[in-house]
CSV table of C-alpha atoms and ligand atoms in Angstrom, one decimal:
chain,number,residue,atom,x,y,z
N,835,MET,CA,0.0,0.0,0.0
N,836,HIS,CA,1.3,3.4,-0.9
N,837,SER,CA,0.8,6.1,1.5
N,838,PHE,CA,-1.3,9.1,0.5
N,839,GLY,CA,1.9,11.2,0.5
N,840,GLN,CA,3.7,8.9,-1.9
N,841,ARG,CA,0.8,8.8,-4.3
N,842,ALA,CA,0.4,12.6,-4.2
N,843,ASN,CA,4.1,12.9,-4.9
N,844,ALA,CA,3.9,10.5,-7.8
N,845,ILE,CA,0.9,12.5,-9.3
N,846,ILE,CA,2.8,15.8,-8.9
N,847,THR,CA,5.9,14.4,-10.5
N,848,PHE,CA,3.8,12.9,-13.4
N,849,SER,CA,2.0,16.3,-13.9
N,850,LEU,CA,5.2,18.2,-13.9
N,851,THR,CA,6.7,15.8,-16.5
N,852,ILE,CA,3.6,16.4,-18.7
N,853,VAL,CA,3.9,20.1,-18.3
N,854,ALA,CA,7.6,19.9,-19.3
N,855,VAL,CA,6.8,17.8,-22.3
N,856,ILE,CA,4.0,20.2,-23.5
N,857,CYS,CA,6.3,23.2,-23.0
N,858,SER,CA,9.1,21.7,-25.0
N,859,LEU,CA,6.6,20.6,-27.7
N,860,ALA,CA,5.3,24.2,-27.8
N,861,SER,CA,8.6,25.8,-28.3
N,862,PHE,CA,9.6,23.0,-30.7
N,863,SER,CA,6.5,23.5,-32.8
N,864,ASP,CA,7.4,27.2,-33.1
N,865,ASN,CA,10.4,26.1,-35.1
N,866,PHE,CA,8.1,24.9,-37.8
N,867,ASN,CA,6.4,28.2,-38.2
N,868,THR,CA,8.2,30.1,-40.9
N,869,PRO,CA,7.0,33.6,-40.5
N,870,SER,CA,6.8,35.9,-43.5
N,871,PRO,CA,6.4,39.4,-42.1
N,872,THR,CA,6.3,42.4,-44.4
N,873,ALA,CA,6.9,46.1,-43.9
N,874,GLU,CA,6.9,49.3,-45.9
N,875,ILE,CA,8.7,52.2,-44.5
N,876,GLU,CA,8.5,55.7,-46.0
N,877,VAL,CA,10.0,58.9,-44.7
N,878,SER,CA,7.2,61.3,-45.6
N,879,ASN,CA,8.9,64.4,-44.3
N,880,PHE,CA,12.0,65.9,-42.8
N,881,ASN,CA,10.5,68.2,-40.2
N,882,TRP,CA,13.8,69.9,-39.4
N,883,PHE,CA,17.5,69.2,-39.6
N,884,GLN,CA,20.0,71.1,-37.4
N,885,LYS,CA,23.5,71.2,-36.0
N,886,GLN,CA,23.2,71.6,-32.3
N,887,ARG,CA,25.4,74.1,-30.4
N,888,ASN,CA,27.5,71.2,-29.1
N,889,GLY,CA,28.2,70.1,-32.7
N,890,ASN,CA,25.9,67.1,-32.9
N,891,ASP,CA,23.5,66.7,-35.8
N,892,GLU,CA,19.9,66.2,-35.1
N,893,VAL,CA,17.1,65.4,-37.5
N,894,SER,CA,13.4,65.1,-37.0
N,895,LEU,CA,11.4,63.1,-39.5
N,896,THR,CA,8.0,61.8,-40.2
N,897,LEU,CA,7.6,58.1,-40.8
N,898,ASN,CA,5.0,56.2,-42.6
N,899,ILE,CA,5.3,52.6,-41.4
N,900,SER,CA,3.0,49.8,-42.5
N,901,ALA,CA,3.7,46.3,-41.4
N,902,ASP,CA,2.1,42.9,-41.3
N,903,LEU,CA,3.6,40.9,-38.5
N,904,GLN,CA,0.7,38.6,-38.0
N,905,SER,CA,2.7,35.5,-39.1
N,906,LEU,CA,4.9,36.0,-36.1
N,907,PHE,CA,2.1,35.0,-33.8
N,908,THR,CA,1.4,31.4,-32.9
N,909,TRP,CA,-0.6,30.1,-30.0
N,910,ASN,CA,2.7,30.2,-28.1
N,911,THR,CA,3.3,33.9,-28.6
N,912,LYS,CA,2.9,36.2,-25.7
N,913,GLN,CA,3.7,39.4,-27.3
N,914,VAL,CA,6.1,41.0,-29.9
N,915,PHE,CA,8.3,43.9,-29.3
N,916,VAL,CA,9.2,46.0,-32.4
N,917,PHE,CA,11.5,48.9,-32.9
N,918,LEU,CA,12.5,50.9,-35.9
N,919,ALA,CA,16.2,51.9,-36.1
N,920,ALA,CA,18.1,54.2,-38.4
N,921,GLU,CA,21.4,52.5,-39.2
N,922,TYR,CA,24.4,54.2,-40.8
N,923,GLU,CA,28.1,54.2,-41.0
N,924,THR,CA,30.5,56.9,-39.9
N,925,PRO,CA,34.3,57.1,-39.9
N,926,GLN,CA,34.2,56.3,-36.2
N,927,ASN,CA,31.7,53.4,-36.2
N,928,ALA,CA,30.9,50.7,-38.7
N,929,LEU,CA,27.4,50.6,-37.3
N,930,ASN,CA,25.4,53.4,-35.7
N,931,GLN,CA,22.0,52.3,-34.6
N,932,ILE,CA,19.4,54.8,-33.5
N,933,SER,CA,16.1,53.7,-32.3
N,934,LEU,CA,13.4,56.0,-33.7
N,935,TRP,CA,10.2,54.3,-32.7
N,936,ASP,CA,9.0,51.2,-30.8
N,937,ALA,CA,5.9,49.4,-29.8
N,938,ILE,CA,4.7,46.3,-28.0
N,939,ILE,CA,2.2,44.3,-30.0
N,940,PRO,CA,0.0,42.4,-27.6
N,941,SER,CA,-1.9,40.1,-30.1
N,942,LYS,CA,-2.2,39.0,-33.7
N,943,GLU,CA,-5.1,41.4,-34.2
N,944,HIS,CA,-2.8,44.3,-33.6
N,945,ALA,CA,0.1,42.9,-35.7
N,946,LYS,CA,-1.1,44.4,-38.9
N,947,PHE,CA,-0.8,48.1,-38.6
N,948,TRP,CA,-0.2,51.4,-40.2
N,949,ILE,CA,1.2,54.4,-38.4
N,950,HIS,CA,2.1,57.9,-39.5
N,951,THR,CA,4.3,59.4,-36.8
N,952,SER,CA,7.3,61.6,-36.2
N,953,ASN,CA,10.2,59.9,-34.5
N,954,LYS,CA,9.4,59.0,-30.9
N,955,TYR,CA,13.1,59.0,-29.9
N,956,ARG,CA,15.6,61.7,-30.9
N,957,PHE,CA,17.7,61.1,-34.0
N,958,ILE,CA,21.0,62.6,-32.9
N,959,ASP,CA,24.5,61.8,-34.3
N,960,GLN,CA,27.5,62.2,-32.0
N,961,GLY,CA,29.2,64.4,-34.4
N,962,SER,CA,28.2,66.2,-37.6
N,963,ASN,CA,27.9,63.2,-39.9
N,964,LEU,CA,24.3,63.3,-41.0
N,965,ARG,CA,24.3,65.7,-44.0
N,966,GLY,CA,23.7,63.7,-47.2
N,967,LYS,CA,24.1,60.5,-45.2
N,968,GLU,CA,22.8,57.2,-46.6
N,969,TYR,CA,21.1,55.1,-44.1
N,970,ASN,CA,18.9,52.1,-43.6
N,971,LEU,CA,15.7,51.8,-41.8
N,972,THR,CA,15.5,48.5,-40.0
N,973,LEU,CA,12.4,47.1,-38.4
N,974,HIS,CA,13.6,44.8,-35.6
N,975,TRP,CA,11.4,42.5,-33.6
N,976,HIS,CA,11.7,40.2,-30.6
N,977,VAL,CA,9.1,37.5,-30.2
N,978,MET,CA,8.4,36.7,-26.6
N,979,PRO,CA,6.9,33.3,-26.3
N,980,LYS,CA,4.7,32.0,-23.5
N,981,THR,CA,7.2,29.2,-23.1
N,982,GLY,CA,10.6,28.6,-24.7
N,983,LYS,CA,13.2,30.8,-26.2
N,984,MET,CA,12.8,34.4,-27.3
N,985,PHE,CA,13.8,35.0,-30.9
N,986,ALA,CA,14.6,38.1,-32.9
N,987,ASP,CA,14.8,39.0,-36.5
N,988,LYS,CA,14.5,42.1,-38.7
N,989,ILE,CA,13.6,43.6,-42.1
N,990,VAL,CA,16.2,45.9,-43.5
N,991,LYS,CA,15.0,48.7,-45.9
N,992,THR,CA,17.9,50.3,-47.7
N,993,GLY,CA,18.5,53.4,-49.8
N,994,TYR,CA,17.4,56.3,-47.6
N,995,ARG,CA,19.3,59.5,-47.6
N,996,LEU,CA,19.3,62.5,-45.3
N,997,PRO,CA,19.2,66.1,-46.8
N,998,GLU,CA,22.5,67.7,-47.9
N,999,GLU,CA,21.7,70.9,-46.0
N,1000,TYR,CA,20.4,71.8,-42.6
N,1001,ARG,CA,16.9,73.2,-42.7
K,634,LIG,C1,1.6,55.6,-46.0
K,634,LIG,O1,1.9,54.4,-46.7
K,634,LIG,C2,0.7,53.8,-47.1
K,634,LIG,C3,1.0,52.4,-47.6
K,634,LIG,O2,2.4,52.1,-47.7
K,634,LIG,C4,0.0,54.6,-48.2
K,634,LIG,O3,-1.2,54.0,-48.6
K,634,LIG,C5,-0.3,56.0,-47.6
K,634,LIG,O4,-0.8,56.8,-48.6
K,634,LIG,C6,0.9,56.6,-47.0
K,634,LIG,N1,0.5,57.8,-46.2
K,634,LIG,C7,1.2,58.9,-46.2
K,634,LIG,C8,0.7,60.0,-45.4
K,634,LIG,O5,2.3,59.0,-46.8
K,635,LIG,C1,22.2,48.7,-45.3
K,635,LIG,O1,21.9,47.4,-45.4
K,635,LIG,C2,22.6,46.7,-46.4
K,635,LIG,C3,22.0,45.3,-46.5
K,635,LIG,O2,21.9,44.7,-45.2
K,635,LIG,C4,24.0,46.7,-46.0
K,635,LIG,O3,24.8,46.0,-47.0
K,635,LIG,C5,24.5,48.1,-45.9
K,635,LIG,O4,25.8,48.1,-45.5
K,635,LIG,C6,23.6,48.9,-45.0
K,635,LIG,N1,24.0,50.3,-45.1
K,635,LIG,C7,24.3,51.1,-44.1
K,635,LIG,C8,24.5,52.5,-44.4
K,635,LIG,O5,24.3,50.6,-43.0
């Protein structure tokens, strides 16, 4: 005869094993989901472009972002963090990455969106490198699962250029 304690213990161990199996199946099945997110990013206006008194360049721009990230969502997805970064090279750094905008997408219904906004975070270069500068706009995302590993990816949009003159 097993004591009540022993049986309870066996049941708990068994349930925990099942939970562990389900969790690993959940994150494993995520590996079979090949997401195909899309994004269009347009700079619809340069609001102003200045050299600050301390010599750093700052630009304010208006962005038109439309994206469909619905395919990132599976039943195991808790939420998705997205941020849009301006990326460019300077003589000092091979990669300068400046976050311009970000958002947390709580569900698949919100993952197809369109937003027309000026940059939420300041676009400042530590120097005066921005005139006529070519840059990329990269939409980065981090998928936070309910269980398993977080994963990240991005869409790079190339061929943007800042104005030649301050304005
Ligand atoms: C923003 O982009 C969408 C689609 O990419 C386009 O239909 C819309 O006209 C654009 N809006 C502005 C204000 O540029
Ligand atoms: C923009 O992205 C392309 C493709 O990933 C890369 O080859 C290029 O170096 C990037 N340009 C800048 C200015 O970072």
